[in-house]
Amino acid sequence: MSYSTADSLRHVTLDDVRGAQKMLTGVARATAMEGSRHLSQLVGSPVHLKCENLQRTGSFKLRGAYVRIAGLLPEERAAGVVAASAGNHAQGVALASSLLGVHSTVFMPNGAPLPKISATREYGAEVRLHGQVVDETLAAAEEYAARTGAVFIHPFDHPDIIAGQGTVGLEILDQCPEVGTIVVGVGGGGLAAGIAVAVKAVRPDVRIVGVQAAGAAAYPPSLAAGHPVTVANPATMADGIRVGRPGDVPFAIVEELVDEVRTVSEDQLSAALLLCLERAKMVVEPAGASPVAALLGEPGAFAGPVVAVLSGGNVDPVLMQRVLRHGMAAQGRYLAVRLRLTDRPGALATLLGVLSAVDANVLDVSHVRTDPRLGLAEAEVELHLETKGPAHCTEVGHSLREAGYTVID
């Protein structure tokens, strides 16, 4: 169901969010807020992390899903619910439905990570795999709803969903009454809209900043156009905010109440995830780390105290490994070099000795002798190194060239 701008603002109020908070008592956790000394020093004022990655099911999505399903009529509950998601919304709908005694069917793309599929099933949903991308999965879920009468639970485009997500904003005001800026990741916009409704009604002076991945940033052009527009082929590691079009209901609220929507790069996302893991000891998915990425990108742009919402922690271990290596590379702590050397006994040992002298830790070595591009007495070596930062990377490259090696890249 879609709503006009006027309807959406009328349908989601502070009273709605407070009602949702009462409904969620004993269901959703009032998640912790942790201070970050490192980010506080960087920003120049206190920075707190709102840890929705520690919420039940691993993200804020349970809040909105429970409120939406709890509000269904008895005959609607009897028909069951259906949702489409690659992960967080799926788990939120599955658990909420189980708690309320409602049958749920969740469509997930064929490429969804196995841990997320398993978790969704364990929370009680019937999982159906369909399509390769979420748009195909969404179409299948909508067709199922039309055919069976099951109620489609949209991940962000409904007032009840937004009211549930807005309870995060009420908790922020309770835990950090002096908050000056709230930074929150934005996909379809449900979480940002809910927080904005709750916070602006009580503290209109609080600045609310949304954050999108640059490769999936539908809000900036939509806000410029004055209506939701679609971004073709959104691409980002942050699958939780990889949404091609804002929802009609949250867009109207974001346009009215959110002060700014920023974008962050993939390098900033991976660096933020790495920082959360190393400094805050928090496992956070890329979408959940997007507010931290914004703080890293321009720390002086946020008036404190700042609350950054870590919206989720459901990250596939394989993706985590890739993102961490990407983050280390972005920080100059991981270096890949390819070079040529004379193919003779002891040449590789000599090369490794040069690297040892500059304290570069060799993680992997690939040694090629048979490539037709190589001369008769040449070999090519590709090395993956663990380094200590950009200055150390420069030192490693300089030492290799000083030793007479030709560095290709």
Tab-separated table of C-alpha atoms in Angstrom, residues 144-371:
chain	number	residue	atom	x	y	z
A	144	TYR	CA	2.336	-15.051	-3.845
A	145	ALA	CA	0.425	-12.492	-1.778
A	146	ALA	CA	-2.012	-11.802	-4.620
A	147	ARG	CA	-2.547	-15.529	-5.234
A	148	THR	CA	-2.918	-16.712	-1.627
A	149	GLY	CA	-4.265	-13.701	0.247
A	150	ALA	CA	-1.218	-13.564	2.529
A	151	VAL	CA	-0.402	-10.054	3.753
A	152	PHE	CA	2.739	-8.631	2.175
A	153	ILE	CA	5.033	-7.108	4.818
A	154	HIS	CA	7.053	-4.383	3.119
A	155	PRO	CA	10.522	-3.755	4.603
A	156	PHE	CA	10.087	0.026	4.859
A	157	ASP	CA	7.105	1.463	2.960
A	158	HIS	CA	4.361	1.353	5.602
A	159	PRO	CA	3.482	3.626	8.559
A	160	ASP	CA	3.490	0.740	11.075
A	161	ILE	CA	6.997	-0.270	9.990
A	162	ILE	CA	8.194	3.317	10.395
A	163	ALA	CA	6.554	3.669	13.809
A	164	GLY	CA	8.323	0.524	14.994
A	165	GLN	CA	11.699	1.674	13.725
A	166	GLY	CA	11.099	5.059	15.359
A	167	THR	CA	11.417	3.460	18.785
A	168	VAL	CA	15.187	3.568	18.197
A	169	GLY	CA	14.857	7.367	18.290
A	170	LEU	CA	13.010	7.340	21.615
A	171	GLU	CA	15.740	5.171	23.133
A	172	ILE	CA	18.422	7.549	21.854
A	173	LEU	CA	16.691	10.481	23.563
A	174	ASP	CA	16.482	8.504	26.817
A	175	GLN	CA	20.094	7.316	26.690
A	176	CYS	CA	21.674	10.544	25.401
A	177	PRO	CA	19.319	13.467	26.197
A	178	GLU	CA	21.952	16.007	25.147
A	179	VAL	CA	22.386	14.524	21.640
A	180	GLY	CA	23.217	17.096	18.969
A	181	THR	CA	23.409	14.938	15.823
A	182	ILE	CA	22.070	11.490	14.939
A	183	VAL	CA	23.709	9.714	12.007
A	184	VAL	CA	21.824	6.775	10.492
A	185	GLY	CA	22.178	4.567	7.435
A	186	VAL	CA	19.507	4.918	4.742
A	187	GLY	CA	18.270	2.310	2.271
A	188	GLY	CA	14.537	2.580	1.648
A	189	GLY	CA	14.357	5.106	4.479
A	190	GLY	CA	12.206	3.408	7.137
A	191	LEU	CA	14.690	3.689	10.003
A	192	ALA	CA	15.713	7.280	9.242
A	193	ALA	CA	12.066	8.322	8.860
A	194	GLY	CA	11.035	6.672	12.125
A	195	ILE	CA	13.902	8.221	14.080
A	196	ALA	CA	13.123	11.614	12.545
A	197	VAL	CA	9.438	11.446	13.541
A	198	ALA	CA	10.283	10.525	17.126
A	199	VAL	CA	13.224	12.842	17.689
A	200	LYS	CA	12.074	15.981	15.875
A	201	ALA	CA	8.757	15.965	17.770
A	202	VAL	CA	10.629	16.162	21.087
A	203	ARG	CA	13.910	17.857	20.108
A	204	PRO	CA	13.499	19.732	16.803
A	205	ASP	CA	17.009	21.150	17.249
A	206	VAL	CA	18.664	17.728	16.837
A	207	ARG	CA	20.304	17.382	13.445
A	208	ILE	CA	19.535	14.094	11.664
A	209	VAL	CA	21.925	12.969	8.941
A	210	GLY	CA	21.189	10.024	6.655
A	211	VAL	CA	23.986	8.058	5.000
A	212	GLN	CA	23.848	6.119	1.739
A	213	ALA	CA	26.439	4.096	-0.142
A	214	ALA	CA	27.561	6.095	-3.181
A	215	GLY	CA	26.815	3.177	-5.505
A	216	ALA	CA	23.229	2.860	-4.268
A	217	ALA	CA	22.284	6.443	-3.446
A	218	ALA	CA	18.672	6.950	-4.533
A	219	TYR	CA	17.821	9.638	-1.987
A	220	PRO	CA	19.995	12.543	-3.223
A	221	PRO	CA	18.465	12.547	-6.739
A	222	SER	CA	15.013	11.882	-5.290
A	223	LEU	CA	15.270	14.816	-2.901
A	224	ALA	CA	16.502	17.000	-5.742
A	225	ALA	CA	13.531	15.939	-7.892
A	226	GLY	CA	10.997	16.242	-5.071
A	227	HIS	CA	9.739	12.671	-5.495
A	228	PRO	CA	11.171	9.137	-5.364
A	229	VAL	CA	13.263	8.217	-8.388
A	230	THR	CA	14.871	4.914	-9.252
A	231	VAL	CA	18.616	4.387	-9.486
A	232	ALA	CA	19.434	1.654	-11.985
A	233	ASN	CA	21.647	-1.239	-10.896
A	234	PRO	CA	22.520	-0.135	-7.350
A	235	ALA	CA	25.843	-1.696	-6.376
A	236	THR	CA	27.544	-1.719	-2.975
A	237	MET	CA	28.938	-4.148	-0.440
A	238	ALA	CA	26.362	-2.730	2.002
A	239	ASP	CA	23.480	-4.981	0.993
A	240	GLY	CA	21.326	-3.730	3.870
A	241	ILE	CA	21.040	-0.292	2.224
A	242	ARG	CA	21.250	-1.417	-1.417
A	243	VAL	CA	17.830	-0.104	-2.438
A	244	GLY	CA	17.143	1.331	-5.873
A	245	ARG	CA	14.145	3.508	-4.973
A	246	PRO	CA	13.002	5.211	-1.756
A	247	GLY	CA	9.677	4.156	-0.326
A	248	ASP	CA	6.838	6.639	-0.856
A	249	VAL	CA	5.953	6.817	2.846
A	250	PRO	CA	9.471	7.217	4.276
A	251	PHE	CA	10.495	9.578	1.462
A	252	ALA	CA	7.840	12.111	2.455
A	253	ILE	CA	9.087	12.055	6.038
A	254	VAL	CA	12.776	12.151	5.147
A	255	GLU	CA	12.144	15.093	2.815
A	256	GLU	CA	10.366	16.958	5.601
A	257	LEU	CA	12.409	16.061	8.689
A	258	VAL	CA	15.877	14.717	7.836
A	259	ASP	CA	18.421	17.536	7.626
A	260	GLU	CA	20.890	15.964	5.202
A	261	VAL	CA	21.641	12.780	3.288
A	262	ARG	CA	25.322	12.062	2.648
A	263	THR	CA	27.064	9.376	0.624
A	264	VAL	CA	30.108	7.265	1.494
A	265	SER	CA	32.510	5.251	-0.657
A	266	GLU	CA	33.233	1.540	-0.528
A	267	ASP	CA	36.665	2.300	0.925
A	268	GLN	CA	35.054	4.322	3.711
A	269	LEU	CA	32.570	1.539	4.422
A	270	SER	CA	35.242	-1.121	4.731
A	271	ALA	CA	37.430	1.150	6.871
A	272	ALA	CA	34.433	1.807	9.147
A	273	LEU	CA	33.695	-1.899	9.526
A	274	LEU	CA	37.323	-2.524	10.414
A	275	LEU	CA	37.281	0.303	12.958
A	276	CYS	CA	34.121	-1.043	14.602
A	277	LEU	CA	35.714	-4.454	14.918
A	278	GLU	CA	39.122	-3.305	16.169
A	279	ARG	CA	38.282	-0.274	18.304
A	280	ALA	CA	34.689	-0.885	19.459
A	281	LYS	CA	34.851	-4.717	19.459
A	282	MET	CA	31.597	-4.696	17.495
A	283	VAL	CA	30.690	-7.042	14.643
A	284	VAL	CA	28.797	-4.745	12.277
A	285	GLU	CA	27.673	-5.313	8.703
A	286	PRO	CA	28.686	-2.729	6.070
A	287	ALA	CA	25.256	-1.069	6.074
A	288	GLY	CA	25.374	-0.839	9.861
A	289	ALA	CA	28.798	0.775	9.704
A	290	SER	CA	27.724	3.459	7.213
A	291	PRO	CA	27.238	6.173	9.894
A	292	VAL	CA	30.782	5.520	11.138
A	293	ALA	CA	31.985	5.760	7.527
A	294	ALA	CA	30.412	9.219	7.306
A	295	LEU	CA	32.187	10.309	10.492
A	296	LEU	CA	35.499	9.057	9.108
A	297	GLY	CA	34.885	10.825	5.795
A	298	GLU	CA	34.341	14.311	7.239
A	299	PRO	CA	34.650	14.279	11.029
A	300	GLY	CA	34.387	18.048	11.379
A	301	ALA	CA	30.909	18.166	9.844
A	302	PHE	CA	29.020	16.777	12.850
A	303	ALA	CA	28.056	18.829	15.903
A	304	GLY	CA	28.204	16.782	19.066
A	305	PRO	CA	27.307	14.906	21.002
A	306	VAL	CA	26.901	12.516	18.064
A	307	VAL	CA	24.988	9.236	18.071
A	308	ALA	CA	25.843	6.848	15.233
A	309	VAL	CA	23.293	4.066	14.778
A	310	LEU	CA	24.922	0.673	14.166
A	311	SER	CA	21.795	-0.671	12.497
A	312	GLY	CA	22.792	-4.318	12.053
A	313	GLY	CA	25.407	-6.988	12.549
A	314	ASN	CA	24.307	-9.765	10.187
A	315	VAL	CA	27.384	-10.123	8.029
A	316	ASP	CA	28.284	-13.267	6.135
A	317	PRO	CA	31.702	-14.589	7.293
A	318	VAL	CA	32.936	-14.820	3.700
A	319	LEU	CA	31.955	-11.201	3.044
A	320	MET	CA	33.507	-10.199	6.368
A	321	GLN	CA	36.831	-11.679	5.278
A	322	ARG	CA	36.743	-9.804	1.962
A	323	VAL	CA	35.665	-6.533	3.528
A	324	LEU	CA	38.332	-6.697	6.207
A	325	ARG	CA	41.035	-7.188	3.586
A	326	HIS	CA	39.535	-4.315	1.604
A	327	GLY	CA	39.529	-2.146	4.728
A	328	MET	CA	43.127	-3.025	5.522
A	329	ALA	CA	44.130	-2.117	1.970
A	330	ALA	CA	42.256	1.195	2.214
A	331	GLN	CA	44.198	2.005	5.400
A	332	GLY	CA	47.541	1.052	3.854
A	333	ARG	CA	47.818	-2.079	5.988
A	334	TYR	CA	47.650	-4.524	3.119
A	335	LEU	CA	49.752	-4.227	-0.022
A	336	ALA	CA	49.836	-6.298	-3.214
A	337	VAL	CA	52.886	-5.882	-5.457
A	338	ARG	CA	54.000	-7.605	-8.635
A	339	LEU	CA	57.596	-7.518	-9.778
A	340	ARG	CA	60.157	-9.236	-11.969
A	341	LEU	CA	63.463	-10.711	-10.930
A	342	THR	CA	66.226	-12.828	-12.382
A	343	ASP	CA	65.286	-16.519	-12.406
A	344	ARG	CA	68.200	-18.058	-10.539
A	345	PRO	CA	68.612	-20.145	-7.370
A	346	GLY	CA	68.207	-18.039	-4.232
A	347	ALA	CA	66.541	-15.067	-6.011
A	348	LEU	CA	63.265	-15.464	-4.142
A	349	ALA	CA	65.077	-15.802	-0.803
A	350	THR	CA	66.978	-12.584	-1.532
A	351	LEU	CA	63.703	-10.783	-2.297
A	352	LEU	CA	62.145	-11.998	0.928
A	353	GLY	CA	65.208	-10.784	2.789
A	354	VAL	CA	64.640	-7.253	1.446
A	355	LEU	CA	61.036	-7.377	2.680
A	356	SER	CA	62.098	-8.720	6.044
A	357	ALA	CA	64.542	-5.847	6.451
A	358	VAL	CA	61.687	-3.323	6.200
A	359	ASP	CA	59.426	-5.409	8.481
A	360	ALA	CA	56.813	-6.248	5.824
A	361	ASN	CA	54.929	-9.446	6.678
A	362	VAL	CA	54.488	-11.727	3.647
A	363	LEU	CA	51.013	-13.283	3.558
A	364	ASP	CA	51.128	-14.966	0.161
A	365	VAL	CA	53.592	-15.502	-2.701
A	366	SER	CA	52.824	-16.452	-6.325
A	367	HIS	CA	55.919	-17.337	-8.387
A	368	VAL	CA	55.565	-17.607	-12.217
A	369	ARG	CA	58.325	-18.742	-14.592
A	370	THR	CA	56.434	-19.839	-17.729
A	371	ASP	CA	54.496	-16.769	-18.824
